Amino acid sequence: MVFSYKTRNEEIQKVQDEELDLLVIGGGISGAGVAVQAAASGMKTALVEMQDFAEGTSSRSTKLVHGGIRYLKTFDVEVVNDTVKERANVQHIAPHIPKPDPMLLPIYDEAGATFNMFSAKVAMDLYDRLAGVTGKFANYTLNKSEVLERQPQLEKEGLQGGGVYLDFRNNDSRLVIENIKKAHEDGARVLNKVKVVKITHDQQGMVNGADVQDVISGRNFHINAKVVINTSGPWTDEVRDLDKKDDLSDQMRPTKGVHLVVDKEKLNVPQPTYFDTGENDGRMIFVVPREDKTYFGTTDTDYHGDLKHPKVTQEDVDYLLRIVNRRYPDAKIGLDDIEASWAGLRPLITANGGSDYNGGGGSEKLSDESFNKVVNTTKEYLEDDAKRDDVEKAIQEADSAQDSGEVDPSQISRGSSLEEASDGLVTLSGGKITDYRLMAEGALKKINEKLDSQFDLIDSKEYPVSGGDIDPDNVDEEIKKLAKQAQDKGLNEKDALYLANLYGSNLPTVLTYDEPIKGLSQRDSFSLNYALNEELVLTPVDYFLRRTNFILFIRDELDALEQPVLDKMAEFYQWSDEEKANYQKELAEVVAESDLKELKEDEYRE
């Protein structure tokens, strides 16, 4: 189904002429999840996003679909239980995107360590039981020599051993766009670069839609809707401020997370790895292989700047390099080795204290006595010598024994919130990418109640996103079959697999866009033609950063692709010379920022 600039203009006209059941404000993963379930259930739905889809938080994550083992640090069993179930649901409806990728957990004997070998094994066993993980993906432990055999670059001093447990790698922005495309296929009016400027009300003072602005043309228009839901992530409070009758208080406390990318020759890890910082600050760091690169992060710091434009600072870089060079002392990674980077905001909710996003405990730590009691009770539960109630009681007693105090930014809960203001504005906020389907499901139930329960809501656990019509229990074989179709078109095996993994069951459609593009390979011609016609890509940055990952993980090829892509897009959109120059400048600025060009120049001047 065509999903392009042309359909965007048509839908801008159509959306002004009809009363919608639902208007979704925000095109990140939460809004996309709501839109796809609403449209599939028969609701007349529109979604507006002031930037590109996923441009804010949802393209700037650690790019994993977690099972949540980090929450077992404080034995937050309910969170892990919910998270592992949702991870399975996401993999079921989008099987070409989350892929199993077991995580290595090195254990060090040092102050502030999250786990020792005993507690790590107990936590992993509990994790597997909650997730229903058995067979080849079941957890196991490694002794020190086995860990170093697998990752000889790791720091040896204090290393006790390690554990391996199941986690899933993710392509966050692709997960968003596949939900968006499915919502559009089911009839939703889906518009990027359309900004809400005012929440409007009927004569009774109830929300009845929004005044919006097409950012591209500058034209304003009204969208009329029976229900409006705010799913704008870090912008939640800003959108509420556009509703002069919203009587709910501000609730967001965004924190910034930073990731850095280096070539795998500089830091070659065979699998994702997750370890304590070694700084007794309650945080943990991921090191993840991807394409021919390795990236690592993340940070958690309070953020008070421009929500549209969080930046990687020298302080962020120093922190991450210090930790990674400590854990991999022979790597000796410096600023000049960083090939790409990204900074993102997490839409954390101020009122939720407790569980830390990346595994930290900051100022709220269990005492040794409480921790050991929880571990031992959990071990007894796993051996069927204790009941779940016993575990929950031990956790509750441990929680009540924790010191109270100001909550560190790395301790804000990733819990979600669903609220309705007195004028009817619904707000869905917080949460994690892993939970997006469940959050949307809860929101749809409330929305349907507001619409007098006139719609039969779909079972979203069984509703594949765009590209997800493949057997989730046999993904590797399904991907190989799809790739064979690309090979039959003349692509080599590597390029064919790249496209099959990127587009899933949409690959046969991708392969119909076989018009060669001057300066691009056959693989990239297919990809760009498809993005222009069926993924509503409007700028070179949209394409290079969110429809593909060239800027982040295929940086080596980017310079040669920039001009051919820019030329094709200028032709496709009939840009003026001035427009083309502006988009070229925007791309150059985004690439330079990802490259950390300014920080590198500052270091050179010093």
XYZ file of C-alpha atoms in Angstrom:
606
model
C 0.000 0.000 0.000
C 1.421 3.386 -0.986
C 2.448 5.430 2.053
C 4.260 8.476 0.734
C 4.321 12.252 0.501
C 1.420 12.006 -1.928
C -0.799 10.055 0.473
C 0.276 12.407 3.277
C -1.111 15.415 1.383
C -4.306 13.528 0.586
C -4.792 12.561 4.229
C -4.259 16.134 5.400
C -7.251 17.052 3.233
C -9.359 14.089 4.334
C -8.684 14.456 8.048
C -10.223 17.938 8.008
C -13.498 16.652 6.572
C -14.404 13.924 9.065
C -15.041 13.399 12.754
C -12.594 10.868 14.110
C -13.123 8.470 16.939
C -9.542 8.948 18.105
C -6.692 11.414 17.647
C -3.274 10.186 18.816
C -0.698 12.879 19.585
C 2.833 11.515 19.296
C 4.405 9.111 16.813
C 6.855 7.214 18.977
C 6.357 3.590 20.003
C 3.500 4.339 22.432
C 1.479 6.331 19.900
C 2.215 3.834 17.139
C 1.029 0.993 19.373
C -2.209 2.798 20.194
C -2.839 3.702 16.532
C -2.331 0.188 15.199
C -4.704 -1.363 17.748
C -7.315 1.376 17.306
C -7.330 1.206 13.498
C -7.436 -2.587 13.510
C -10.449 -2.457 15.870
C -12.346 -0.260 13.414
C -11.919 3.130 15.085
C -11.579 6.135 12.785
C -8.087 7.082 13.860
C -5.499 9.753 13.123
C -1.978 10.087 14.477
C 0.101 13.266 14.319
C 3.822 13.561 15.062
C 5.587 16.926 15.045
C 8.887 15.385 13.928
C 9.534 12.157 12.041
C 8.134 8.929 13.433
C 10.371 7.696 16.280
C 12.544 10.801 16.050
C 12.436 11.437 19.781
C 12.901 8.717 22.385
C 11.929 5.707 20.266
C 14.977 5.768 17.984
C 17.433 6.487 20.790
C 17.178 3.479 23.087
C 19.800 0.835 23.895
C 18.200 -1.123 21.030
C 17.383 -4.203 23.069
C 14.011 -5.736 23.968
C 14.822 -6.546 27.554
C 13.537 -9.351 29.676
C 14.263 -7.079 32.608
C 16.868 -9.066 34.525
C 18.221 -5.739 35.788
C 15.079 -5.422 37.935
C 16.027 -8.620 39.744
C 18.831 -6.618 41.310
C 16.189 -5.376 43.735
C 14.068 -8.479 43.140
C 11.275 -6.556 41.457
C 9.617 -9.825 40.468
C 6.362 -8.325 39.207
C 8.188 -6.034 36.768
C 10.266 -8.923 35.419
C 7.215 -11.154 35.158
C 5.347 -8.557 33.099
C 8.369 -7.675 30.993
C 9.344 -11.182 29.922
C 5.760 -11.936 28.905
C 5.594 -8.764 26.822
C 8.962 -9.482 25.242
C 7.508 -12.760 23.965
C 4.418 -10.943 22.673
C 6.500 -8.364 20.795
C 8.630 -11.084 19.237
C 5.438 -12.872 18.193
C 3.897 -9.906 16.368
C 7.155 -8.477 14.971
C 9.347 -11.562 14.523
C 11.674 -9.959 11.977
C 12.732 -7.251 14.434
C 13.566 -8.571 17.956
C 16.093 -11.412 17.632
C 17.414 -13.641 20.436
C 20.930 -12.657 21.466
C 22.115 -14.192 24.783
C 23.719 -11.719 27.176
C 26.982 -12.279 29.039
C 26.974 -11.041 32.645
C 30.551 -10.888 34.024
C 30.650 -10.944 37.830
C 33.309 -8.931 39.675
C 34.209 -8.975 43.345
C 34.151 -5.267 44.098
C 32.338 -2.657 46.155
C 28.773 -2.055 45.003
C 28.601 -5.154 42.802
C 25.072 -5.935 41.652
C 25.433 -9.712 41.866
C 27.848 -12.305 43.153
C 28.019 -15.716 41.483
C 25.407 -17.204 43.807
C 22.869 -14.392 43.579
C 23.380 -14.131 39.798
C 22.513 -17.798 39.353
C 19.425 -17.439 41.553
C 18.338 -14.339 39.627
C 18.872 -16.026 36.241
C 16.966 -19.130 37.329
C 14.062 -16.988 38.499
C 14.255 -15.001 35.267
C 14.065 -18.174 33.162
C 11.166 -19.526 35.180
C 9.213 -16.296 34.768
C 10.033 -16.152 31.048
C 9.430 -19.845 30.385
C 12.950 -20.127 28.930
C 14.159 -23.693 28.473
C 16.381 -25.659 26.116
C 19.216 -24.010 24.210
C 18.425 -20.532 25.572
C 18.360 -21.525 29.258
C 20.853 -19.650 31.433
C 24.184 -21.083 32.520
C 27.220 -19.969 34.476
C 30.867 -19.673 33.438
C 33.979 -19.764 35.588
C 36.631 -17.078 35.267
C 38.692 -18.891 32.648
C 35.590 -19.627 30.560
C 34.570 -15.965 30.610
C 38.046 -14.902 29.522
C 38.160 -17.564 26.825
C 35.002 -16.021 25.416
C 36.105 -12.399 25.934
C 39.895 -12.272 26.485
C 39.879 -8.452 26.479
C 37.865 -8.305 29.713
C 39.462 -7.026 32.898
C 40.875 -10.002 34.818
C 41.334 -8.495 38.270
C 38.404 -9.287 40.535
C 36.612 -11.360 37.892
C 34.854 -14.279 39.558
C 33.044 -15.752 36.591
C 29.840 -14.933 34.787
C 26.383 -15.894 33.675
C 24.681 -16.093 30.308
C 20.961 -15.461 29.941
C 18.528 -14.786 27.110
C 17.933 -11.258 25.879
C 16.832 -9.832 22.522
C 18.429 -7.240 20.246
C 16.055 -4.741 18.678
C 15.793 -2.167 15.916
C 13.779 0.458 17.782
C 12.945 2.854 14.939
C 11.991 -0.045 12.625
C 9.600 -1.359 15.275
C 7.878 2.031 15.289
C 7.633 2.381 11.508
C 6.261 -1.161 11.099
C 3.490 -0.362 13.601
C 2.843 2.948 11.833
C 2.627 1.272 8.414
C 0.177 -1.329 9.725
C -2.020 1.379 11.238
C -2.027 3.198 7.894
C -2.836 -0.030 6.055
C -5.858 -0.437 8.347
C -7.153 3.030 7.530
C -5.540 5.349 10.082
C -4.617 8.870 8.937
C -0.953 8.937 9.907
C 0.933 12.233 9.581
C 4.515 13.048 10.441
C 5.804 16.611 10.749
C 2.370 17.828 11.897
C 2.456 19.687 15.211
C -0.360 20.226 17.688
C -0.659 23.909 18.618
C -3.845 23.796 20.711
C -6.181 21.248 22.319
C -9.760 22.300 21.497
C -13.051 21.894 23.372
C -16.773 21.720 22.659
C -19.403 23.984 24.239
C -19.479 21.780 27.329
C -15.744 22.242 27.829
C -14.817 18.709 26.811
C -11.888 17.929 24.498
C -13.053 17.548 20.887
C -9.832 17.608 18.878
C -6.830 19.803 18.171
C -5.590 22.662 16.054
C -2.448 21.540 14.265
C 0.199 22.886 11.897
C 1.787 21.177 8.919
C 5.454 21.876 9.681
C 6.411 21.509 6.016
C 3.906 23.947 4.507
C 3.250 26.054 7.599
C -0.509 25.667 7.064
C -2.814 25.332 10.081
C -5.942 23.177 10.236
C -8.270 21.515 12.736
C -8.742 17.812 13.496
C -12.035 16.867 15.090
C -12.070 13.765 17.327
C -14.306 12.250 19.984
C -11.281 11.144 22.037
C -7.778 12.616 22.139
C -4.846 10.725 23.664
C -1.483 12.264 24.489
C 1.347 9.771 23.837
C 4.135 12.297 23.383
C 6.758 10.798 25.705
C 9.122 13.459 27.102
C 6.775 16.108 25.661
C 3.829 14.877 27.761
C 3.713 17.944 30.000
C 4.207 20.314 27.038
C 1.205 18.803 25.248
C -0.863 19.054 28.431
C 0.034 22.739 28.573
C -1.701 23.134 25.202
C -4.926 22.080 26.934
C -6.019 25.077 29.001
C -8.587 22.967 30.858
C -6.251 20.107 31.834
C -6.314 19.995 35.624
C -3.562 17.422 36.151
C -0.126 18.413 37.433
C 3.124 17.953 35.503
C 4.479 14.457 35.881
C 7.569 13.971 33.705
C 11.199 13.836 34.773
C 13.195 13.074 31.613
C 16.660 11.619 31.935
C 19.319 11.470 29.240
C 20.998 8.300 28.039
C 24.080 8.258 25.799
C 25.597 5.540 23.590
C 28.882 5.497 21.670
C 29.861 3.392 18.619
C 33.320 2.100 17.670
C 34.569 -0.301 15.021
C 34.567 -3.955 16.089
C 38.292 -4.120 15.395
C 38.732 -1.685 18.262
C 36.419 -3.549 20.633
C 35.418 -6.986 19.418
C 32.854 -8.705 21.626
C 31.141 -11.919 20.482
C 27.861 -11.204 22.236
C 26.063 -8.489 24.199
C 27.684 -7.961 27.583
C 26.308 -6.273 30.691
C 28.410 -5.307 33.701
C 28.685 -3.008 36.701
C 30.501 0.258 36.099
C 33.040 -0.523 38.815
C 32.459 2.951 40.224
C 30.073 1.906 42.997
C 27.458 4.229 41.496
C 24.727 1.616 41.145
C 24.794 1.652 37.347
C 25.430 -1.015 34.757
C 26.689 -0.702 31.186
C 25.855 -2.607 27.994
C 28.437 -3.420 25.323
C 26.694 -4.707 22.197
C 27.990 -5.932 18.795
C 25.999 -4.773 15.764
C 26.748 -4.913 12.039
C 30.565 -4.586 12.043
C 30.520 -2.209 15.020
C 30.304 -2.284 18.791
C 28.298 0.217 20.804
C 28.170 0.826 24.529
C 26.086 2.764 27.043
C 24.085 3.993 28.737
C 24.145 6.970 31.084
C 21.288 8.187 33.269
C 21.371 11.874 34.107
C 18.604 14.375 34.784
C 17.862 16.508 31.751
C 16.538 20.078 31.628
C 17.497 21.209 28.119
C 15.878 21.246 24.677
C 13.694 18.129 24.454
C 14.166 18.018 20.686
C 17.908 18.130 20.812
C 19.700 16.312 23.624
C 23.451 16.249 23.005
C 26.368 14.023 23.895
C 28.673 16.045 26.145
C 32.349 15.628 26.945
C 31.304 14.523 30.427
C 29.157 11.738 28.947
C 32.033 10.574 26.755
C 34.562 10.669 29.590
C 32.269 8.624 31.827
C 31.604 5.870 29.285
C 35.201 5.677 28.045
C 36.479 5.456 31.618
C 34.218 2.491 32.363
C 34.725 0.621 29.086
C 38.501 1.090 29.200
C 38.482 -0.205 32.773
C 36.597 -3.342 31.767
C 38.563 -3.756 28.518
C 42.005 -2.393 29.534
C 43.746 -3.363 26.287
C 41.179 -1.567 24.114
C 42.461 1.906 24.986
C 39.519 3.596 23.254
C 39.811 7.342 22.811
C 37.565 10.081 21.526
C 38.958 9.739 17.999
C 37.890 6.074 17.915
C 34.200 6.964 18.295
C 32.541 6.662 14.876
C 28.983 7.504 15.881
C 26.891 8.354 18.913
C 23.388 9.132 20.049
C 21.700 10.791 23.004
C 18.091 10.105 23.923
C 15.589 11.048 26.593
C 13.645 8.590 28.708
C 10.070 9.643 29.535
C 10.296 8.818 33.217
C 7.528 9.657 35.658
C 8.538 11.694 38.701
C 6.117 10.018 41.093
C 7.456 6.520 40.472
C 10.527 5.831 42.583
C 12.419 2.602 42.985
C 13.504 0.447 40.089
C 16.434 1.795 38.131
C 16.411 1.797 34.334
C 19.855 0.329 33.790
C 20.190 -1.711 36.927
C 21.533 0.824 39.367
C 20.592 1.203 42.961
C 22.145 4.543 43.754
C 21.317 5.624 47.237
C 18.645 3.011 47.840
C 20.471 -0.271 48.435
C 19.400 -3.380 50.254
C 21.394 -4.211 53.347
C 23.467 -7.393 53.120
C 21.082 -9.060 55.564
C 17.982 -8.131 53.539
C 19.633 -9.003 50.231
C 20.765 -12.431 51.432
C 17.336 -13.168 52.854
C 15.677 -12.367 49.523
C 18.237 -14.465 47.613
C 17.884 -17.473 49.912
C 14.092 -17.305 49.908
C 14.090 -17.068 46.126
C 16.415 -20.081 45.889
C 14.027 -22.039 48.094
C 11.138 -20.986 45.841
C 12.985 -22.212 42.745
C 13.589 -25.539 44.507
C 9.881 -25.685 45.469
C 10.763 -25.365 49.172
C 9.053 -21.981 49.531
C 5.950 -20.304 48.147
C 5.784 -17.205 46.009
C 4.154 -15.444 48.983
C 7.366 -16.070 50.951
C 9.423 -14.370 48.242
C 7.050 -11.412 48.093
C 7.140 -11.057 51.891
C 10.949 -11.051 51.895
C 10.988 -8.393 49.178
C 8.444 -6.235 51.014
C 10.442 -6.447 54.235
C 13.603 -5.516 52.319
C 11.855 -2.565 50.686
C 10.644 -1.228 54.017
C 14.174 -1.484 55.407
C 15.692 0.652 52.654
C 16.869 4.124 53.500
C 14.615 6.853 52.220
C 16.004 9.929 50.513
C 16.125 11.867 47.289
C 15.717 9.600 44.281
C 18.691 9.508 41.908
C 17.865 9.946 38.199
C 18.992 6.385 37.543
C 16.396 5.120 40.034
C 13.190 6.520 38.512
C 10.826 3.693 37.674
C 10.107 2.894 34.060
C 6.477 2.357 35.066
C 3.706 3.715 32.880
C 0.740 5.945 33.675
C -2.730 6.191 32.103
C -4.699 9.239 33.254
C -7.754 11.222 32.182
C -8.180 14.924 32.902
C -11.575 16.344 33.864
C -12.039 17.652 30.293
C -11.495 14.168 28.850
C -7.892 14.400 27.610
C -6.311 10.968 28.013
C -2.573 10.754 28.673
C -0.454 7.613 28.327
C 3.097 8.165 29.560
C 6.203 6.460 30.833
C 6.869 2.796 30.230
C 9.449 0.963 28.143
C 9.646 -0.125 24.508
C 9.149 -3.714 25.660
C 5.809 -2.776 27.241
C 4.407 -0.748 24.362
C 1.786 -3.266 23.217
C 0.494 -3.827 26.760
C 0.358 -0.080 27.428
C -1.587 0.461 24.207
C -3.963 -2.355 25.075
C -4.799 -0.716 28.393
C -5.292 2.651 26.715
C -7.615 1.147 24.085
C -9.863 -0.294 26.774
C -10.267 3.155 28.330
C -10.785 4.780 24.926
C -13.413 2.207 23.994
C -15.242 2.882 27.257
C -15.296 6.580 26.393
C -16.773 5.597 23.007
C -19.524 3.593 24.743
C -17.733 0.284 24.075
C -18.967 0.214 20.491
C -15.838 -1.479 19.092
C -14.680 -5.080 19.353
C -11.033 -4.672 20.287
C -8.564 -6.935 18.539
C -6.340 -9.410 20.343
C -3.157 -7.433 19.766
C -1.014 -10.354 20.931
C -2.001 -12.095 17.694
C -1.937 -9.130 15.312
C 1.340 -8.872 13.363
C 2.822 -5.515 12.508
C 3.763 -4.681 8.934
C 6.481 -7.091 7.802
C 5.655 -9.506 10.605
C 3.711 -12.111 8.634
C 6.275 -14.845 9.165
C 6.352 -17.820 11.524
C 7.688 -16.450 14.843
C 8.814 -19.951 15.830
C 10.910 -20.423 12.700
C 12.321 -16.969 11.991
C 15.760 -17.920 10.695
C 14.380 -20.247 8.039
C 11.695 -17.756 7.048
C 14.293 -15.009 6.644
C 16.480 -17.285 4.510
C 13.510 -18.051 2.228
C 12.806 -14.351 1.822
C 16.470 -13.637 1.166
C 16.450 -16.235 -1.590
C 13.893 -14.094 -3.446
C 16.318 -11.174 -3.259
C 19.168 -13.376 -4.485
C 16.996 -14.363 -7.441
C 16.893 -10.637 -8.252
C 20.688 -10.591 -8.439
C 21.709 -9.583 -4.908
C 24.540 -11.380 -3.138
C 23.738 -13.410 -0.028
C 24.895 -10.730 2.456
C 22.823 -7.960 0.874
C 19.818 -10.248 0.478
C 19.896 -11.190 4.169
C 20.298 -7.531 5.114
C 17.091 -6.611 3.268
C 15.194 -9.668 4.535
C 16.023 -8.845 8.151
C 15.174 -5.170 7.639
C 11.810 -5.638 5.923
C 10.566 -9.109 6.891
C 7.527 -10.252 4.934
C 7.461 -6.909 3.088
C 10.569 -7.922 1.145
C 8.620 -9.164 -1.927
C 7.069 -5.685 -2.158
C 10.465 -4.044 -1.684
C 11.775 -6.082 -4.618
C 9.125 -4.633 -6.934
C 10.852 -1.244 -6.637
C 13.647 -2.316 -8.939
C 14.346 0.990 -10.687
C 18.116 1.607 -10.532
C 19.255 4.810 -8.813
C 22.421 6.410 -10.124
C 25.254 6.075 -7.642
C 23.525 3.466 -5.471
C 23.964 -0.293 -5.326
C 21.096 -2.602 -6.188
C 20.493 -3.182 -2.469
C 20.326 0.517 -1.665
C 18.213 1.318 -4.729
C 15.579 -1.160 -3.541
C 15.719 0.299 -0.024
C 15.451 3.971 -0.971
C 12.726 3.471 -3.582
C 10.670 1.525 -1.035
C 11.233 4.126 1.700
C 10.079 6.950 -0.578
C 6.951 5.153 -1.745
C 5.878 3.106 1.272
C 7.540 4.432 4.433
C 6.772 8.162 4.277
C 10.414 9.198 4.404
C 10.588 12.968 3.854
C 14.235 13.913 4.408
C 17.681 12.351 3.983
C 18.028 12.217 7.788
C 14.766 10.264 8.039
C 16.215 7.698 5.649
C 19.768 7.415 6.918
C 18.949 7.471 10.652
C 15.481 5.937 11.155
C 14.442 3.887 8.097
C 17.978 2.502 7.980
C 20.899 2.713 10.424
C 23.618 4.040 8.121
C 24.532 6.972 10.346
C 24.954 4.788 13.421
C 26.174 1.374 12.295
C 27.143 1.560 8.595
C 29.034 4.821 8.857
C 31.797 3.573 6.531
C 29.405 3.592 3.558
C 27.563 6.803 4.383
C 29.760 9.399 2.704
C 29.475 7.709 -0.695
C 25.680 7.440 -0.384
C 24.804 10.976 0.697
C 24.848 12.677 -2.708
C 23.025 9.927 -4.683
C 20.289 9.784 -2.029
C 19.980 13.555 -1.912
C 19.764 13.725 -5.721
C 17.063 11.032 -5.863
C 14.996 12.656 -3.127
C 15.286 16.078 -4.802
C 13.994 14.542 -8.004
C 11.218 12.602 -6.256
C 9.976 15.629 -4.300
C 10.844 18.222 -6.907
C 12.806 20.286 -4.419
C 14.079 23.703 -5.392
C 17.821 24.284 -5.244
C 17.307 26.099 -1.948
C 15.289 23.242 -0.442
C 17.879 20.709 -1.550
C 20.678 22.786 -0.041
C 18.773 23.052 3.262
C 18.252 19.284 3.482
C 21.910 18.712 2.633
C 22.917 21.108 5.424
C 20.591 19.370 7.884
C 22.105 15.987 7.036
C 25.641 17.311 7.399
C 24.808 18.750 10.836
C 23.228 15.496 12.073
C 26.162 13.410 10.837
C 28.695 15.813 12.368
C 26.887 15.649 15.703
C 26.806 11.846 15.614
C 30.511 11.849 14.720
C 31.186 14.091 17.758
C 32.967 16.444 15.403
C 32.738 19.432 17.751
C 34.190 17.540 20.718
C 36.997 16.171 18.576
C 37.847 19.658 17.280
C 37.847 21.003 20.831
C 40.269 18.279 21.897
C 42.518 19.043 18.919
C 42.589 22.768 19.763
C 43.600 21.984 23.335
